PDB file of C-alpha atoms in Angstrom:
ATOM      1  CA  MET A   1      68.715 148.653  96.044  1.00 50.00           C
ATOM      2  CA  ASN A   2      66.453 146.778  98.447  1.00 55.00           C
ATOM      3  CA  ILE A   3      66.255 147.185 102.211  1.00 54.00           C
ATOM      4  CA  SER A   4      68.250 144.035 103.051  1.00 50.00           C
ATOM      5  CA  THR A   5      71.201 145.246 100.960  1.00 49.00           C
ATOM      6  CA  VAL A   6      71.151 148.598 102.732  1.00 43.00           C
ATOM      7  CA  LEU A   7      71.069 146.889 106.135  1.00 45.00           C
ATOM      8  CA  LEU A   8      73.998 144.682 105.154  1.00 47.00           C
ATOM      9  CA  LEU A   9      76.046 147.695 104.038  1.00 47.00           C
ATOM     10  CA  ILE A  10      75.291 149.454 107.292  1.00 48.00           C
ATOM     11  CA  LYS A  11      76.515 146.418 109.240  1.00 52.00           C
ATOM     12  CA  LEU A  12      79.749 146.395 107.300  1.00 48.00           C
ATOM     13  CA  LEU A  13      80.555 150.010 108.130  1.00 48.00           C
ATOM     14  CA  PRO A  14      82.472 150.660 111.357  1.00 48.00           C
ATOM     15  CA  ILE A  15      80.082 151.110 114.227  1.00 47.00           C
ATOM     16  CA  SER A  16      80.500 154.263 116.221  1.00 44.00           C
ATOM     17  CA  ASN A  17      79.885 154.247 119.958  1.00 44.00           C
ATOM     18  CA  GLN A  18      77.981 157.411 120.856  1.00 45.00           C
ATOM     19  CA  GLN A  19      79.172 157.549 124.492  1.00 43.00           C
ATOM     20  CA  ASP A  20      82.949 157.612 124.124  1.00 44.00           C
ATOM     21  CA  ASN A  21      83.279 157.854 120.353  1.00 46.00           C
ATOM     22  CA  GLU A  22      85.379 154.645 120.120  1.00 46.00           C
ATOM     23  CA  ILE A  23      85.408 152.641 116.926  1.00 48.00           C
ATOM     24  CA  TYR A  24      85.018 148.878 117.130  1.00 49.00           C
ATOM     25  CA  SER A  25      86.852 146.716 114.629  1.00 51.00           C
ATOM     26  CA  ARG A  26      88.166 143.202 114.081  1.00 55.00           C
ATOM     27  CA  ARG A  27      91.764 142.123 113.946  1.00 60.00           C
ATOM     28  CA  LYS A  28      92.839 138.888 112.317  1.00 60.00           C
ATOM     29  CA  PHE A  29      95.709 136.959 113.848  1.00 61.00           C
ATOM     30  CA  SER A  30      97.373 133.672 113.138  1.00 65.00           C
ATOM     31  CA  THR A  31      99.126 131.381 115.538  1.00 73.00           C
ATOM     32  CA  GLN A  32     101.518 128.790 114.262  1.00 73.00           C
ATOM     33  CA  PHE A  33     102.238 125.707 116.327  1.00 73.00           C
ATOM     34  CA  ILE A  34     105.143 123.415 115.636  1.00 76.00           C
ATOM     35  CA  TYR A  35     104.484 119.810 116.583  1.00 74.00           C
ATOM     36  CA  ASN A  36     107.732 117.845 116.854  1.00 82.00           C
ATOM     37  CA  TYR A  37     107.590 114.090 116.812  1.00 84.00           C
ATOM     38  CA  THR A  38     109.947 111.177 116.437  1.00 87.00           C
ATOM     39  CA  VAL A  39     109.441 107.945 114.545  1.00 90.00           C
ATOM     40  CA  GLY A  40     111.352 104.983 115.906  1.00 92.00           C
ATOM     41  CA  ILE A  41     112.002 102.404 113.194  1.00 95.00           C
ATOM     42  CA  ILE A  42     112.701  98.790 114.099  1.00 97.00           C
ATOM     43  CA  GLU A  43     113.940  96.519 111.351  1.00 98.00           C
ATOM     44  CA  ILE A  44     114.031  92.784 111.989  1.00 98.00           C
ATOM     45  CA  TYR A  45     115.797  90.855 109.226  1.00 96.00           C
ATOM     46  CA  ASN A  46     117.061  87.354 108.515  1.00 97.00           C
ATOM     47  CA  ALA A  47     114.348  86.204 110.900  1.00 97.00           C
ATOM     48  CA  VAL A  48     113.839  82.447 110.800  1.00 97.00           C
ATOM     49  CA  LEU A  49     110.154  81.688 111.362  1.00 97.00           C
ATOM     50  CA  VAL A  50     109.056  78.594 113.267  1.00 96.00           C
ATOM     51  CA  ASN A  51     105.632  76.984 113.653  1.00 95.00           C
ATOM     52  CA  THR A  52     105.301  76.494 117.425  1.00 93.00           C
ATOM     53  CA  THR A  53     102.755  73.685 117.002  1.00 93.00           C
ATOM     54  CA  THR A  54     105.250  71.465 115.163  1.00 94.00           C
ATOM     55  CA  ASN A  55     108.396  73.227 116.415  1.00 94.00           C
ATOM     56  CA  GLU A  56     109.724  73.197 112.838  1.00 95.00           C
ATOM     57  CA  ASN A  57     110.794  75.960 110.505  1.00 96.00           C
ATOM     58  CA  ILE A  58     107.999  77.205 108.283  1.00 97.00           C
ATOM     59  CA  LEU A  59     108.669  75.777 104.843  1.00 96.00           C
ATOM     60  CA  TRP A  60     108.947  78.088 101.884  1.00 96.00           C
ATOM     61  CA  ASN A  61     105.845  78.418  99.762  1.00 94.00           C
ATOM     62  CA  ALA A  62     105.801  80.451  96.529  1.00 95.00           C
ATOM     63  CA  ASN A  63     102.546  82.048  97.737  1.00 97.00           C
ATOM     64  CA  PHE A  64     104.605  83.983 100.299  1.00 97.00           C
ATOM     65  CA  ASN A  65     105.798  86.143  97.387  1.00 95.00           C
ATOM     66  CA  ASP A  66     102.247  87.199  96.481  1.00 96.00           C
ATOM     67  CA  PRO A  67     100.573  89.660  98.896  1.00 96.00           C
ATOM     68  CA  THR A  68      97.137  88.766  97.489  1.00 97.00           C
ATOM     69  CA  THR A  69      97.242  85.130  98.617  1.00 98.00           C
ATOM     70  CA  HIS A  70      95.767  83.779 101.830  1.00 98.00           C
ATOM     71  CA  ASP A  71      99.114  82.202 102.823  1.00 97.00           C
ATOM     72  CA  TYR A  72     100.926  85.531 102.576  1.00 98.00           C
ATOM     73  CA  LYS A  73      98.198  87.475 104.400  1.00 97.00           C
ATOM     74  CA  HIS A  74      98.025  84.928 107.212  1.00 97.00           C
ATOM     75  CA  LEU A  75     101.788  84.919 107.799  1.00 98.00           C
ATOM     76  CA  PHE A  76     101.945  88.704 107.390  1.00 98.00           C
ATOM     77  CA  HIS A  77      99.328  89.279 110.107  1.00 97.00           C
ATOM     78  CA  LEU A  78     100.975  86.839 112.514  1.00 96.00           C
ATOM     79  CA  LEU A  79     104.431  88.355 112.057  1.00 97.00           C
ATOM     80  CA  CYS A  80     103.138  91.932 112.130  1.00 97.00           C
ATOM     81  CA  ALA A  81     101.312  91.325 115.429  1.00 97.00           C
ATOM     82  CA  LEU A  82     104.440  89.718 116.885  1.00 96.00           C
ATOM     83  CA  VAL A  83     106.858  92.511 115.918  1.00 96.00           C
ATOM     84  CA  LEU A  84     104.444  95.264 116.986  1.00 97.00           C
ATOM     85  CA  LYS A  85     103.934  93.677 120.412  1.00 96.00           C
ATOM     86  CA  TRP A  86     107.689  93.167 120.761  1.00 96.00           C
ATOM     87  CA  GLY A  87     108.524  96.678 119.524  1.00 95.00           C
ATOM     88  CA  LYS A  88     105.919  98.370 121.722  1.00 94.00           C
ATOM     89  CA  SER A  89     107.475  96.692 124.764  1.00 94.00           C
ATOM     90  CA  VAL A  90     110.768  98.561 124.208  1.00 93.00           C
ATOM     91  CA  MET A  91     109.618 101.928 122.815  1.00 90.00           C
ATOM     92  CA  TYR A  92     109.450 105.132 124.821  1.00 84.00           C
ATOM     93  CA  LEU A  93     106.327 105.935 126.805  1.00 83.00           C
ATOM     94  CA  GLY A  94     103.799 107.872 124.791  1.00 85.00           C
ATOM     95  CA  SER A  95     104.448 106.066 121.523  1.00 90.00           C
ATOM     96  CA  ASP A  96     101.570 104.867 119.420  1.00 93.00           C
ATOM     97  CA  ASP A  97     100.879 101.163 118.890  1.00 94.00           C
ATOM     98  CA  GLY A  98     103.098 101.121 115.809  1.00 96.00           C
ATOM     99  CA  VAL A  99     102.524 100.071 112.235  1.00 97.00           C
ATOM    100  CA  CYS A 100     104.148  97.466 110.014  1.00 98.00           C
ATOM    101  CA  THR A 101     105.496  99.420 107.071  1.00 96.00           C
ATOM    102  CA  GLU A 102     107.058  96.477 105.243  1.00 97.00           C
ATOM    103  CA  ILE A 103     107.190  92.703 105.541  1.00 98.00           C
ATOM    104  CA  ILE A 104     109.052  90.590 102.994  1.00 97.00           C
ATOM    105  CA  PHE A 105     109.280  86.809 102.989  1.00 98.00           C
ATOM    106  CA  SER A 106     111.941  84.909 101.094  1.00 96.00           C
ATOM    107  CA  PRO A 107     113.380  81.409 100.985  1.00 96.00           C
ATOM    108  CA  ALA A 108     116.408  80.945 103.234  1.00 92.00           C
ATOM    109  CA  ASP A 109     118.493  79.461 100.425  1.00 78.00           C
ATOM    110  CA  VAL A 110     117.750  82.075  97.802  1.00 57.00           C
ATOM    111  CA  GLN A 111     121.098  81.455  96.055  1.00 51.00           C
ATOM    112  CA  GLN A 112     120.277  77.777  95.498  1.00 51.00           C
ATOM    113  CA  SER A 113     117.195  78.222  93.327  1.00 52.00           C
ATOM    114  CA  ALA A 114     116.856  74.495  92.552  1.00 49.00           C
ATOM    115  CA  GLU A 115     116.470  73.726  96.249  1.00 47.00           C
ATOM    116  CA  THR A 116     114.143  76.569  97.257  1.00 47.00           C
ATOM    117  CA  GLN A 117     111.134  74.245  97.335  1.00 58.00           C
ATOM    118  CA  ASN A 118     112.631  72.558 100.432  1.00 72.00           C
ATOM    119  CA  SER A 119     113.860  75.763 101.997  1.00 91.00           C
ATOM    120  CA  HIS A 120     112.413  77.496 105.028  1.00 95.00           C
ATOM    121  CA  VAL A 121     111.118  81.058 105.286  1.00 97.00           C
ATOM    122  CA  VAL A 122     113.146  84.020 106.422  1.00 97.00           C
ATOM    123  CA  ALA A 123     111.484  87.363 106.936  1.00 98.00           C
ATOM    124  CA  LYS A 124     112.335  91.018 106.972  1.00 98.00           C
ATOM    125  CA  SER A 125     109.972  93.374 108.756  1.00 98.00           C
ATOM    126  CA  THR A 126     110.056  97.096 109.287  1.00 98.00           C
ATOM    127  CA  SER A 127     107.828  98.677 111.901  1.00 97.00           C
ATOM    128  CA  ALA A 128     107.447 102.315 112.880  1.00 96.00           C
ATOM    129  CA  PHE A 129     106.412 103.799 116.217  1.00 94.00           C
ATOM    130  CA  THR A 130     105.509 107.491 116.512  1.00 92.00           C
ATOM    131  CA  PHE A 131     105.855 109.425 119.745  1.00 86.00           C
ATOM    132  CA  PRO A 132     106.368 113.013 120.926  1.00 82.00           C
ATOM    133  CA  PHE A 133     109.808 114.438 120.394  1.00 73.00           C
ATOM    134  CA  VAL A 134     112.427 112.820 122.639  1.00 69.00           C
ATOM    135  CA  LEU A 135     115.673 114.701 123.168  1.00 66.00           C
ATOM    136  CA  ALA A 136     117.694 111.707 124.290  1.00 76.00           C
ATOM    137  CA  TYR A 137     116.516 109.030 121.862  1.00 79.00           C
ATOM    138  CA  ASP A 138     118.971 106.154 122.114  1.00 87.00           C
ATOM    139  CA  GLY A 139     118.594 103.577 119.335  1.00 88.00           C
ATOM    140  CA  HIS A 140     121.414 101.458 120.753  1.00 92.00           C
ATOM    141  CA  HIS A 141     119.589 101.221 124.097  1.00 92.00           C
ATOM    142  CA  ILE A 142     116.335 100.268 122.356  1.00 92.00           C
ATOM    143  CA  LYS A 143     118.174  97.579 120.359  1.00 95.00           C
ATOM    144  CA  ASN A 144     119.599  96.170 123.611  1.00 94.00           C
ATOM    145  CA  LEU A 145     116.107  96.134 125.148  1.00 94.00           C
ATOM    146  CA  LEU A 146     114.789  94.383 122.043  1.00 95.00           C
ATOM    147  CA  ASP A 147     117.410  91.669 122.454  1.00 95.00           C
ATOM    148  CA  ALA A 148     116.764  91.408 126.206  1.00 95.00           C
ATOM    149  CA  LYS A 149     113.023  90.959 125.691  1.00 94.00           C
ATOM    150  CA  TYR A 150     113.473  88.426 122.886  1.00 93.00           C
ATOM    151  CA  GLU A 151     112.490  85.394 124.966  1.00 91.00           C
ATOM    152  CA  GLU A 152     109.408  87.126 126.328  1.00 92.00           C
ATOM    153  CA  TYR A 153     108.084  88.509 123.031  1.00 92.00           C
ATOM    154  CA  ASN A 154     109.416  86.267 120.248  1.00 89.00           C
ATOM    155  CA  THR A 155     106.215  84.180 120.021  1.00 89.00           C
ATOM    156  CA  HIS A 156     102.708  85.113 118.903  1.00 86.00           C
ATOM    157  CA  MET A 157      99.951  82.532 118.525  1.00 86.00           C
ATOM    158  CA  ASN A 158     101.665  79.683 116.647  1.00 91.00           C
ATOM    159  CA  LEU A 159     104.515  81.758 115.181  1.00 96.00           C
ATOM    160  CA  LYS A 160     107.963  82.157 116.687  1.00 95.00           C
ATOM    161  CA  VAL A 161     111.025  84.081 115.544  1.00 96.00           C
ATOM    162  CA  ASP A 162     113.826  81.579 116.091  1.00 94.00           C
ATOM    163  CA  THR A 163     116.836  83.701 115.132  1.00 95.00           C
ATOM    164  CA  TYR A 164     117.045  87.247 113.843  1.00 96.00           C
ATOM    165  CA  GLU A 165     119.134  90.353 113.333  1.00 97.00           C
ATOM    166  CA  ALA A 166     117.835  93.814 114.109  1.00 97.00           C
ATOM    167  CA  SER A 167     118.546  97.497 113.748  1.00 96.00           C
ATOM    168  CA  VAL A 168     116.879 100.524 115.309  1.00 94.00           C
ATOM    169  CA  ASN A 169     116.814 103.980 113.736  1.00 93.00           C
ATOM    170  CA  LYS A 170     114.869 107.185 114.106  1.00 89.00           C
ATOM    171  CA  CYS A 171     113.470 110.020 112.049  1.00 87.00           C
ATOM    172  CA  GLU A 172     112.444 113.385 113.466  1.00 84.00           C
ATOM    173  CA  TYR A 173     109.671 115.454 111.944  1.00 81.00           C
ATOM    174  CA  ASN A 174     108.238 118.928 112.432  1.00 78.00           C
ATOM    175  CA  HIS A 175     104.613 119.523 111.566  1.00 73.00           C
ATOM    176  CA  PHE A 176     103.401 123.114 111.287  1.00 74.00           C
ATOM    177  CA  ILE A 177      99.816 123.868 112.256  1.00 72.00           C
ATOM    178  CA  THR A 178      98.424 127.338 111.591  1.00 70.00           C
ATOM    179  CA  HIS A 179      95.419 128.490 113.580  1.00 65.00           C
ATOM    180  CA  ARG A 180      93.588 131.587 112.341  1.00 65.00           C
ATOM    181  CA  ASN A 181      91.243 133.501 114.550  1.00 61.00           C
ATOM    182  CA  TYR A 182      89.568 136.870 114.708  1.00 57.00           C
ATOM    183  CA  GLU A 183      89.661 139.059 117.760  1.00 57.00           C
ATOM    184  CA  HIS A 184      87.239 141.870 118.533  1.00 54.00           C
ATOM    185  CA  PHE A 185      88.716 144.871 120.262  1.00 52.00           C
ATOM    186  CA  ASN A 186      87.805 148.448 120.942  1.00 51.00           C
TER     187      ASN A 186
END
């Protein structure tokens, strides 16, 4: 056994205080925090999209079905920015900036497949906003605010939501965080 091993073993033994004969030790403790948060979910559906430059409905393009195409990505980013700006304007204080969780484009006349080439685009978007737990979350009130702010927030760059339907829901989550620490006492 070498000297460093002996020194290490000595350090691991309880240390005795010669003056008052107290023994020092360590106590491990854990603290668990519960972080409650709410996710407000805004769903806009049957949204008719209009090009504000031409003031005409955006015509259906088969590329809007393929998320890898430039057409889809361009329209996705325009609509996502619009609904996030609109949603943020009605969410509770302290919410994040939101995220688009789903955007789907489809032709307006999906039942008439022979005529879909001349159809216009309708969109469905789902966005989520996270904020600290709110006891009195009122989805109906948020939906009314969304409708009231329609004229102010229904346009972004050259995209406008002409008509739409909407619903507002919420999910509540609890996140447990455990913090471990060591305390020295005598």
